[in-house]
CSV table of C-alpha atoms in Angstrom, one decimal:
chain,number,residue,atom,x,y,z
A,72,UNK,CA,15.6,-18.8,8.5
A,73,UNK,CA,13.0,-16.3,8.6
A,74,UNK,CA,9.5,-17.1,10.2
A,75,UNK,CA,6.1,-15.8,8.8
A,76,UNK,CA,6.1,-13.0,11.4
A,77,UNK,CA,9.6,-11.9,10.1
A,78,UNK,CA,8.1,-11.7,6.6
A,79,UNK,CA,5.2,-9.7,7.9
A,80,UNK,CA,7.5,-7.4,9.8
A,81,UNK,CA,9.7,-6.8,6.8
A,82,UNK,CA,6.6,-6.1,4.6
A,83,UNK,CA,5.4,-3.5,7.0
A,84,UNK,CA,8.7,-2.1,7.5
A,85,UNK,CA,8.9,-1.3,3.9
A,86,UNK,CA,5.3,0.1,3.4
A,87,UNK,CA,5.2,2.2,6.6
A,88,UNK,CA,7.1,5.0,5.2
A,89,UNK,CA,5.4,5.4,1.9
A,90,UNK,CA,3.3,8.6,1.3
A,91,UNK,CA,1.5,7.5,-1.8
A,92,UNK,CA,-0.1,4.3,-3.3
A,93,UNK,CA,-1.7,3.3,-6.4
A,94,UNK,CA,-5.2,2.1,-5.5
A,95,UNK,CA,-6.5,-0.4,-8.0
A,96,UNK,CA,-10.2,-1.2,-8.1
A,97,UNK,CA,-12.5,-2.9,-10.5
A,98,UNK,CA,-14.2,-0.3,-12.9
A,99,UNK,CA,-17.8,-0.9,-14.0
A,100,UNK,CA,-16.6,-2.4,-17.1
A,101,UNK,CA,-14.9,-5.1,-15.0
A,102,UNK,CA,-11.4,-3.7,-15.9
A,103,UNK,CA,-8.8,-2.7,-13.3
A,104,UNK,CA,-8.7,1.1,-12.6
A,105,UNK,CA,-5.8,2.4,-10.8
A,106,UNK,CA,-5.1,5.9,-9.6
A,107,UNK,CA,-2.5,7.5,-7.2
A,108,UNK,CA,-3.7,8.1,-3.7
A,109,UNK,CA,-2.1,10.0,-0.7
A,110,UNK,CA,-1.9,7.8,2.2
A,111,UNK,CA,-3.5,9.2,5.3
A,112,UNK,CA,-2.2,6.3,7.5
A,113,UNK,CA,-0.9,2.9,7.7
A,114,UNK,CA,-1.9,1.3,11.2
A,115,UNK,CA,0.2,-1.2,12.9
A,116,UNK,CA,-2.3,-4.0,11.9
A,117,UNK,CA,-1.6,-3.0,8.2
A,118,UNK,CA,-4.9,-1.3,7.6
A,119,UNK,CA,-4.2,1.5,5.1
A,120,UNK,CA,-6.4,4.7,5.2
A,121,UNK,CA,-7.2,7.2,2.3
A,122,UNK,CA,-9.5,10.3,2.1
A,123,UNK,CA,-11.9,10.4,-0.9
A,124,UNK,CA,-15.2,12.3,-1.8
A,125,UNK,CA,-18.1,10.3,-1.4
A,126,UNK,CA,-19.1,11.2,-4.9
A,127,UNK,CA,-16.0,9.7,-6.4
A,128,UNK,CA,-16.2,6.9,-8.8
A,129,UNK,CA,-13.8,4.8,-6.7
A,130,UNK,CA,-16.4,4.8,-4.0
A,131,UNK,CA,-18.9,3.2,-6.5
A,132,UNK,CA,-16.3,0.8,-7.7
A,133,UNK,CA,-15.6,-0.3,-4.0
A,134,UNK,CA,-19.2,-0.7,-3.1
A,135,UNK,CA,-19.6,-3.0,-6.3
A,136,UNK,CA,-16.4,-5.0,-5.7
A,137,UNK,CA,-14.5,-4.4,-2.5
A,138,UNK,CA,-11.4,-6.5,-3.5
A,139,UNK,CA,-8.6,-4.0,-4.1
A,140,UNK,CA,-4.9,-3.9,-4.9
A,141,UNK,CA,-2.4,-1.4,-3.5
A,142,UNK,CA,1.2,-0.8,-5.2
A,143,UNK,CA,4.0,1.0,-3.5
A,144,UNK,CA,7.1,1.9,-5.3
A,145,UNK,CA,10.3,3.7,-4.5
A,146,UNK,CA,13.7,3.6,-6.3
A,147,UNK,CA,14.8,0.5,-4.3
A,148,UNK,CA,11.7,-0.9,-2.5
A,149,UNK,CA,8.4,-2.2,-4.1
A,150,UNK,CA,5.3,-3.8,-2.5
A,151,UNK,CA,1.9,-5.0,-3.4
A,152,UNK,CA,-1.0,-5.3,-0.8
A,153,UNK,CA,-4.2,-7.3,-1.7
A,154,UNK,CA,-7.1,-6.5,0.6
A,155,UNK,CA,-10.8,-5.5,1.1
A,156,UNK,CA,-11.7,-1.9,1.0
A,157,UNK,CA,-14.6,-0.3,2.9
A,158,UNK,CA,-15.9,3.3,2.7
A,159,UNK,CA,-16.4,5.0,6.1
A,160,UNK,CA,-18.1,8.3,6.9
A,161,UNK,CA,-17.3,7.9,10.7
A,162,UNK,CA,-16.7,11.5,11.8
A,163,UNK,CA,-14.4,10.5,14.6
A,164,UNK,CA,-12.1,8.6,12.2
A,165,UNK,CA,-12.1,11.5,9.8
A,166,UNK,CA,-11.1,13.8,12.6
A,167,UNK,CA,-8.3,11.6,13.7
A,168,UNK,CA,-7.0,11.2,10.2
A,169,UNK,CA,-7.5,14.8,9.2
A,170,UNK,CA,-4.6,16.7,7.5
A,171,UNK,CA,-4.7,20.5,6.8
A,172,UNK,CA,-3.8,20.1,3.2
A,173,UNK,CA,-7.0,18.2,2.7
A,174,UNK,CA,-8.7,21.7,2.9
A,175,UNK,CA,-7.9,21.9,-0.8
A,176,UNK,CA,-10.4,19.1,-1.5
A,177,UNK,CA,-12.8,19.5,1.3
A,178,UNK,CA,-13.4,23.3,1.8
A,179,UNK,CA,-15.8,22.6,4.7
A,180,UNK,CA,-12.9,21.0,6.7
A,181,UNK,CA,-13.2,17.9,8.5
A,182,UNK,CA,-16.9,18.5,8.8
A,183,UNK,CA,-17.4,18.8,5.0
A,184,UNK,CA,-20.2,16.4,4.1
A,185,UNK,CA,-18.4,15.0,1.1
A,186,UNK,CA,-15.4,13.5,2.8
A,187,UNK,CA,-15.0,9.8,3.3
A,188,UNK,CA,-12.4,7.5,4.4
A,189,UNK,CA,-11.4,4.5,2.3
A,190,UNK,CA,-10.1,1.7,4.7
A,191,UNK,CA,-8.2,-1.2,3.1
A,192,UNK,CA,-7.7,-4.2,5.4
A,193,UNK,CA,-4.8,-6.3,4.2
A,194,UNK,CA,-5.1,-9.9,3.3
A,195,UNK,CA,-1.7,-10.6,1.6
A,196,UNK,CA,1.3,-8.8,0.3
A,197,UNK,CA,4.4,-9.2,-1.6
A,198,UNK,CA,7.6,-7.1,-1.3
A,199,UNK,CA,11.0,-6.6,-3.1
A,200,UNK,CA,13.6,-4.9,-1.2
A,201,UNK,CA,16.9,-3.8,-2.8
A,202,UNK,CA,17.8,-1.0,-0.3
A,203,UNK,CA,20.7,-1.1,2.1
A,204,UNK,CA,22.3,-4.4,2.9
A,205,UNK,CA,19.6,-6.2,0.8
A,206,UNK,CA,21.0,-4.3,-2.3
A,207,UNK,CA,24.6,-5.2,-1.5
A,208,UNK,CA,23.5,-9.0,-1.2
A,209,UNK,CA,21.6,-8.7,-4.5
A,210,UNK,CA,24.5,-7.1,-6.2
A,211,UNK,CA,26.8,-10.0,-5.0
A,212,UNK,CA,24.3,-12.6,-6.2
A,213,UNK,CA,23.8,-10.9,-9.6
A,214,UNK,CA,27.6,-10.8,-10.2
A,215,UNK,CA,27.8,-14.5,-9.0
A,216,UNK,CA,25.0,-15.4,-11.5
A,217,UNK,CA,26.6,-13.6,-14.4
A,218,UNK,CA,30.0,-15.4,-13.7
A,219,UNK,CA,28.5,-18.8,-13.2
A,220,UNK,CA,25.7,-18.5,-15.7
A,221,UNK,CA,23.0,-19.1,-13.4
A,222,UNK,CA,20.2,-17.0,-12.0
A,223,UNK,CA,20.7,-15.0,-8.8
A,224,UNK,CA,19.4,-16.4,-5.5
A,225,UNK,CA,17.2,-13.9,-3.7
A,226,UNK,CA,16.6,-14.2,0.1
A,227,UNK,CA,13.4,-13.8,2.0
A,228,UNK,CA,14.8,-10.6,3.3
A,229,UNK,CA,14.8,-9.2,-0.4
A,230,UNK,CA,11.5,-10.8,-1.7
A,231,UNK,CA,8.7,-12.6,-0.2
A,232,UNK,CA,4.9,-13.3,-0.5
A,233,UNK,CA,3.3,-12.7,2.9
A,234,UNK,CA,0.0,-13.6,4.4
A,235,UNK,CA,-1.3,-10.7,6.4
């Protein structure tokens, strides 16, 4: 049986290789507002970093309501991360995360005055993993369910809600 730490590790193993996520915040009209974001880094403790312009509407949304949702999706793996977002203008953090392709958005480079970092500290998450052996296990359970007229049994390796 999987322990809580196993579920957390499975969650991080899924999200660590994603390059993009959908960041969902609350718009001024109290409606969810999602947008694709390039991930700058996912740290070992689960904090997710994105670059943004300090003038961006998402900065105002986060300052108004810091609860956010991140969604990650590939062909066979899916995850949702709930957390609290903060906006940082820490120059050392910006320099550490800096990527050359950000020059497109920040012509002044890492010293551009408009650059900021959104830091999302995870509180909980949920994942669905149908890759590799998990996919084979699910296929077996799906066939068994069709034959027996029941629903497939999904293991914690394939799907779990996780406190982070």
